[in-house]
Coordinates of C-alpha atoms and ligand atoms in Angstrom, one line a residue:
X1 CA -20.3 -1.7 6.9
X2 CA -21.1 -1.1 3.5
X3 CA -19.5 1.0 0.8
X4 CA -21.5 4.0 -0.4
X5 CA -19.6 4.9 -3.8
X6 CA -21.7 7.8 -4.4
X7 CA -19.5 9.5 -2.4
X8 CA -15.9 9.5 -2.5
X9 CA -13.5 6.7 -1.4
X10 CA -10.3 6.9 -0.4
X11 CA -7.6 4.1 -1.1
X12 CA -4.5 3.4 0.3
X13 CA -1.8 0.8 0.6
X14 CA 1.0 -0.2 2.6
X15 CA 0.9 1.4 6.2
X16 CA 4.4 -0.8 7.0
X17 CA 3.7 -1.1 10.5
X18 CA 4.4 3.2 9.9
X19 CA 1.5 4.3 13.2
X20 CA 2.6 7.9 12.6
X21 CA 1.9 7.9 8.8
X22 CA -1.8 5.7 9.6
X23 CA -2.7 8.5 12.0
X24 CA -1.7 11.1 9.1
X25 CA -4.1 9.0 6.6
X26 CA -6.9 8.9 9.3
X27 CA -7.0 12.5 10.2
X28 CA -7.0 13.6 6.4
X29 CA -10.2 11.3 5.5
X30 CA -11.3 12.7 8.8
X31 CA -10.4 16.2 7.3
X32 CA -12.6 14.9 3.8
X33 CA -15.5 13.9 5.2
X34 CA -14.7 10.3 4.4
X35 CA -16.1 7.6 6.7
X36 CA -14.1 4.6 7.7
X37 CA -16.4 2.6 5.6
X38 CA -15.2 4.6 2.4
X39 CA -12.1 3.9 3.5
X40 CA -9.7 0.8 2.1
X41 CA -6.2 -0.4 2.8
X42 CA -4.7 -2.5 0.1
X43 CA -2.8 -4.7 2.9
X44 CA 0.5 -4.8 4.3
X45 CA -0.5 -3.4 7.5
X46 CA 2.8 -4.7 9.0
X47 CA 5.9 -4.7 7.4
X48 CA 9.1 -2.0 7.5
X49 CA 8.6 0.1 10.5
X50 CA 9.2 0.1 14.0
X51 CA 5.5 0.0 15.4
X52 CA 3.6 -2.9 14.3
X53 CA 1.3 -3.9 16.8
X54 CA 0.6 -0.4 17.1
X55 CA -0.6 -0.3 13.8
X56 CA -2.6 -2.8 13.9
X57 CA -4.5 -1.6 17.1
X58 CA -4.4 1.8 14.9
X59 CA -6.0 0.4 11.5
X60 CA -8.4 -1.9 13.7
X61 CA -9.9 1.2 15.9
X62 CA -10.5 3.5 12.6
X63 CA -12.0 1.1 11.3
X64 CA -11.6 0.9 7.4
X65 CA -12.1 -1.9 5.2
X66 CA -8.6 -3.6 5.0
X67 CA -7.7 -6.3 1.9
X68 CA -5.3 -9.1 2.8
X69 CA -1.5 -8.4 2.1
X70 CA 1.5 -11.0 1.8
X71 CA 2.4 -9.6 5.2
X72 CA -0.7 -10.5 6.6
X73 CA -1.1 -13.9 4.9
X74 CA 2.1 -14.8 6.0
X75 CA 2.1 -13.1 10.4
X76 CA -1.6 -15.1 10.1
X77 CA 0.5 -18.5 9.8
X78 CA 3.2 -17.6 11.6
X79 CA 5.2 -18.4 8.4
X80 CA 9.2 -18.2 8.5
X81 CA 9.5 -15.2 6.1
X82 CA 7.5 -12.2 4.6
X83 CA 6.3 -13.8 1.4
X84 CA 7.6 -11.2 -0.8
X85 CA 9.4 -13.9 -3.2
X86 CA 12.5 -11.7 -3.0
X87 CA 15.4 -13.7 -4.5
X88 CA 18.3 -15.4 -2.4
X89 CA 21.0 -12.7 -2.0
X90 CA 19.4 -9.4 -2.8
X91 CA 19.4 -6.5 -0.2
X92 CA 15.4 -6.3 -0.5
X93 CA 15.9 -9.9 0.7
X94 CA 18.3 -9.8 3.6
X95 CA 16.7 -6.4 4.8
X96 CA 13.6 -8.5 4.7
X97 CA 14.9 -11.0 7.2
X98 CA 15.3 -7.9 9.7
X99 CA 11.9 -6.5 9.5
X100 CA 9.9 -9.4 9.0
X101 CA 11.6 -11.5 12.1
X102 CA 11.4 -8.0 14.1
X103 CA 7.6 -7.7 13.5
X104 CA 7.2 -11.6 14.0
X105 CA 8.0 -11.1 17.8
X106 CA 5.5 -8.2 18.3
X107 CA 2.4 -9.1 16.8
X108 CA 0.4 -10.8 19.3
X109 CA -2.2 -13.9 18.9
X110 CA -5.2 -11.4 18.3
X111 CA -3.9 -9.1 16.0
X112 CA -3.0 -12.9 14.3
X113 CA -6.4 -13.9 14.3
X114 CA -7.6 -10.4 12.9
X115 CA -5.4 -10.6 9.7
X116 CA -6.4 -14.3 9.6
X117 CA -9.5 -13.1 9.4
X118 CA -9.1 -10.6 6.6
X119 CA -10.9 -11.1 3.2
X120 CA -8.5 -10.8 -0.5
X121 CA -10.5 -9.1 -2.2
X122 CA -12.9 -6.4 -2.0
X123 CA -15.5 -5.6 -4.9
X124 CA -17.9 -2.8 -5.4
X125 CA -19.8 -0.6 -7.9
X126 CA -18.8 3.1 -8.9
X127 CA -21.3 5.0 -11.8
X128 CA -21.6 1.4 -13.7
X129 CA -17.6 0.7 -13.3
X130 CA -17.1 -2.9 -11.7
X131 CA -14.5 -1.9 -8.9
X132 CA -11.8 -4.7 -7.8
X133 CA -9.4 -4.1 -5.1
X134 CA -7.0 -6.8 -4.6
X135 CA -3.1 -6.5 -3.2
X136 CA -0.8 -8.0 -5.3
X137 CA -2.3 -10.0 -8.6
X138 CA -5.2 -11.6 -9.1
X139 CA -3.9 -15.0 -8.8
X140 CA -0.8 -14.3 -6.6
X141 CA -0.9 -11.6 -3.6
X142 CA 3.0 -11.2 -3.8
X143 CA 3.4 -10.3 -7.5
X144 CA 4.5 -7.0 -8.1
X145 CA 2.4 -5.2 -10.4
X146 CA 4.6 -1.6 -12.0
X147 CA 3.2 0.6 -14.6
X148 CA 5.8 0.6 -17.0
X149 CA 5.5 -3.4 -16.9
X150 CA 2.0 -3.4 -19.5
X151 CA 2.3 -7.3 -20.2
X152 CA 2.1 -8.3 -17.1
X153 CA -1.2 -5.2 -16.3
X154 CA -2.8 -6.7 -19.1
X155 CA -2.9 -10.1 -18.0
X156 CA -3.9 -9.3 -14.5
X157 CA -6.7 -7.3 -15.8
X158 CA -7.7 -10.0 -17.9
X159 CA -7.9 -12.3 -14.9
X160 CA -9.5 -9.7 -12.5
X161 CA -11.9 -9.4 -14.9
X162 CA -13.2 -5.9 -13.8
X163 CA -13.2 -2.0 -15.0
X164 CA -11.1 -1.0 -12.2
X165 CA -8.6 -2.7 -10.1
X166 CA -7.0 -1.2 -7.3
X167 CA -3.8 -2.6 -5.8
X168 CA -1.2 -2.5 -3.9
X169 CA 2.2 -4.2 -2.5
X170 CA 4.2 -2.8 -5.4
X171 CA 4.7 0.5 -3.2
X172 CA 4.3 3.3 -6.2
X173 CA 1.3 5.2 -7.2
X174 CA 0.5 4.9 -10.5
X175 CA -2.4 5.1 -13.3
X176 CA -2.5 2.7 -16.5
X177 CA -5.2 2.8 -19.1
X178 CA -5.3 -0.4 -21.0
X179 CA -7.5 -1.7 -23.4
X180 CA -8.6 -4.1 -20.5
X181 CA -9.3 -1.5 -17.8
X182 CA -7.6 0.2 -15.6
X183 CA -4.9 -0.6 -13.1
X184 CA -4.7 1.8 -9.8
X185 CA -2.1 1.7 -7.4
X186 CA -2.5 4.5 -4.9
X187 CA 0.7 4.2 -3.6
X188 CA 1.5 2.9 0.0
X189 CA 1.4 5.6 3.1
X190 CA 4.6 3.7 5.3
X191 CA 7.2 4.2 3.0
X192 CA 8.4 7.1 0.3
X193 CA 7.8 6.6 -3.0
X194 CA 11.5 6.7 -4.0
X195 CA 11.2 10.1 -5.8
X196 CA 13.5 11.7 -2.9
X197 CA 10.5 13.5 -1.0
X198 CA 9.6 12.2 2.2
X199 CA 6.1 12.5 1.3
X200 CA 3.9 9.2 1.3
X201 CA 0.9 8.7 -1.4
X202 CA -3.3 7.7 -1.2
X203 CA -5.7 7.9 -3.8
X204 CA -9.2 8.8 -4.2
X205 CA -12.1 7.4 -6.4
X206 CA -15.3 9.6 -6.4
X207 CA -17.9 10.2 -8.6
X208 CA -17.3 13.1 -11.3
X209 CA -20.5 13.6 -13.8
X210 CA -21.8 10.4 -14.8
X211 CA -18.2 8.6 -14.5
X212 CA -15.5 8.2 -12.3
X213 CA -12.5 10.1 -11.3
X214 CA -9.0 8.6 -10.3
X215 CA -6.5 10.5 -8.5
X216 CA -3.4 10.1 -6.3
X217 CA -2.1 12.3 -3.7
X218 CA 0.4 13.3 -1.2
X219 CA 0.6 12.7 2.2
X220 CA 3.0 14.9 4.9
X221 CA 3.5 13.2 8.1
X222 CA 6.2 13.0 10.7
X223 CA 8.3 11.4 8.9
X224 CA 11.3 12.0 11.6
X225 CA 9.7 10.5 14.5
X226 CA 8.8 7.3 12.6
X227 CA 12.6 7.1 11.5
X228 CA 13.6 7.6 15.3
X229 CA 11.4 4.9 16.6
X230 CA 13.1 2.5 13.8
X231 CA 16.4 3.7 15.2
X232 CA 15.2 3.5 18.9
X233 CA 14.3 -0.7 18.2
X234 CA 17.8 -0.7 16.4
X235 CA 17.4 -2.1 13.6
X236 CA 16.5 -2.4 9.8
X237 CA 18.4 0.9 9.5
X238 CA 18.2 1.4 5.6
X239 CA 14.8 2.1 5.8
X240 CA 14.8 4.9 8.7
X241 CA 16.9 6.4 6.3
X242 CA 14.8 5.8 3.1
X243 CA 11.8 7.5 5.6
X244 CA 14.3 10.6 6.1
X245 CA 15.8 10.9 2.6
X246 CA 12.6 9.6 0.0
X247 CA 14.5 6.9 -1.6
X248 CA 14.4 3.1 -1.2
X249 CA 17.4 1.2 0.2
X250 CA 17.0 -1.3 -2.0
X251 CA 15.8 -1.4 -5.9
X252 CA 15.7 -4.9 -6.8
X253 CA 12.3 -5.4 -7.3
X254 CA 12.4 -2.4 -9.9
X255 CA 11.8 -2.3 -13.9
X256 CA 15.0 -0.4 -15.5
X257 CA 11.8 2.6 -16.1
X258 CA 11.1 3.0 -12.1
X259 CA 14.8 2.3 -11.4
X260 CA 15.7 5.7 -13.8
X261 CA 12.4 7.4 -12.2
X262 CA 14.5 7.5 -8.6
X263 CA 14.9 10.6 -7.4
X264 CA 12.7 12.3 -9.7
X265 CA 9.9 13.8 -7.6
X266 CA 6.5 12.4 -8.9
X267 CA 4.1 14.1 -10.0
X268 CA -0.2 13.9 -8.5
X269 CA -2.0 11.7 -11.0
X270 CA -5.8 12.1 -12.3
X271 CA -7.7 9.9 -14.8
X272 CA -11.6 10.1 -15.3
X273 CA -13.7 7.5 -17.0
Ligands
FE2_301 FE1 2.9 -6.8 -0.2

């Protein structure tokens, strides 16, 4: 497969083992005209969500081009926990030891072998613009990576040593200009964007004139019946509600700017270059 980026891609991240949100993202590049080659998942296939396996099959019969996540790096090995780097004693840390030992026991030896097999990087061109996608940081695929956090953009930018990168893991859509490029996150599709919608969030990068144009955009799906399957495996509760109620059960990972943002319904996002 190769990318053809004079027509538009589509981006997204996180599909948190979320089968009725993946099915959502398929039929609207369907909808676009976007081929599965155009198509790229930041990672984290698996993670939240009651139906990992089922993702997997999912995101493996549409097709897309799909970057490495922690998630993947770490169900590949068969390692003891997610890889997030959440610290001892946080609630994003003890939820994780639900999800992550829940999806450990469903993800069978092939679906192993497939996200071993999964490259961490993908690169193209777009109208000149070198086009990095990566999941977490350049160096690490477990940092998290938030706009109102410039230092540490700037110094992942420097490293990834491209016009564009898009990312992921960090779960909310943003755009940031810098003087050293530009940092994308499209958002993830299997969780909310704590902004208390139950919306999910993809971006697109096409070709507008003789540049590029950024853009981020919501995604409806049935958000109820991926909190009842969560409820039906009984467990990892907090997030069937985050699913039904658009905010995250936990908000340790957050800056103090996203941790004020929650609640606030976001706004779509559009940058050309
Ligand atoms: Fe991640």
């Amino acid at each position: 497969m190769r990318i053809d980026a004079s027509r538009p891609l589509m981006v997204f991240g996180g599909p948190y083992s979320n089968v009725r949100a993946l099915a959502a993202m398929r039929a609207e590049a369907e909808r676009r005209g976007i081929a599965a080659a155009n198509t790229i998942c930041t990672g984290d296939v698996v993670a939240y969500c009651a139906e990992p396996e089922e993702t997997v099959d999912a995101i493996r019969d549409w097709g897309c081009l799909v970057v490495s996540g922690n998630c993947e790096t770490q169900l590949a090995g068969d390692a003891a926990d997610c890889g997030c780097g959440f610290e001892d004693g946080t609630a994003c840390n003890v939820l994780a030891k639900d999800w992550y030992s829940y999806a450990r026991t469903r993800v069978s030896a092939p679906s192993r072998a497939w996200m071993a097999s999964l490259p961490p990087n993908v690169d193209f061109d777009c109208a000149g613009l070198r086009v990095h996608v990566l999941h977490g940081g350049a160096r690490a695929n477990n940092r998290f990576v938030f706009a109102s956090d410039t230092a540490a953009i700037d110094e992942e930018l420097d490293l990834a040593r491209a016009d564009v990168v898009v990312a992921g893991h960090a779960g909310l859509p943003f755009i940031a200009q810098r003087p050293g490029g530009v940092w994308f996150n499209p958002g993830v599709i299997g969780m909310p964007a704590n902004d208390g919608t139950v919306d999910v969030w993809y971006g697109q990068i096409e070709r507008a004139g003789r540049g590029v144009r950024l853009s981020t955009h919501r995604l409806v799906y049935d958000h109820h019946g991926a909190a009842s399957a969560m409820r039906r495996a009984a467990y990892a509760d907090p997030y069937a509600d985050a699913l039904e109620s658009g905010l995250w059960p936990s908000l340790d990972v957050l800056p103090p700017a996203e941790r004020a943002a929650t609640a606030k319904r976001l706004a779509p996002l559009a940058l050309s270059l």
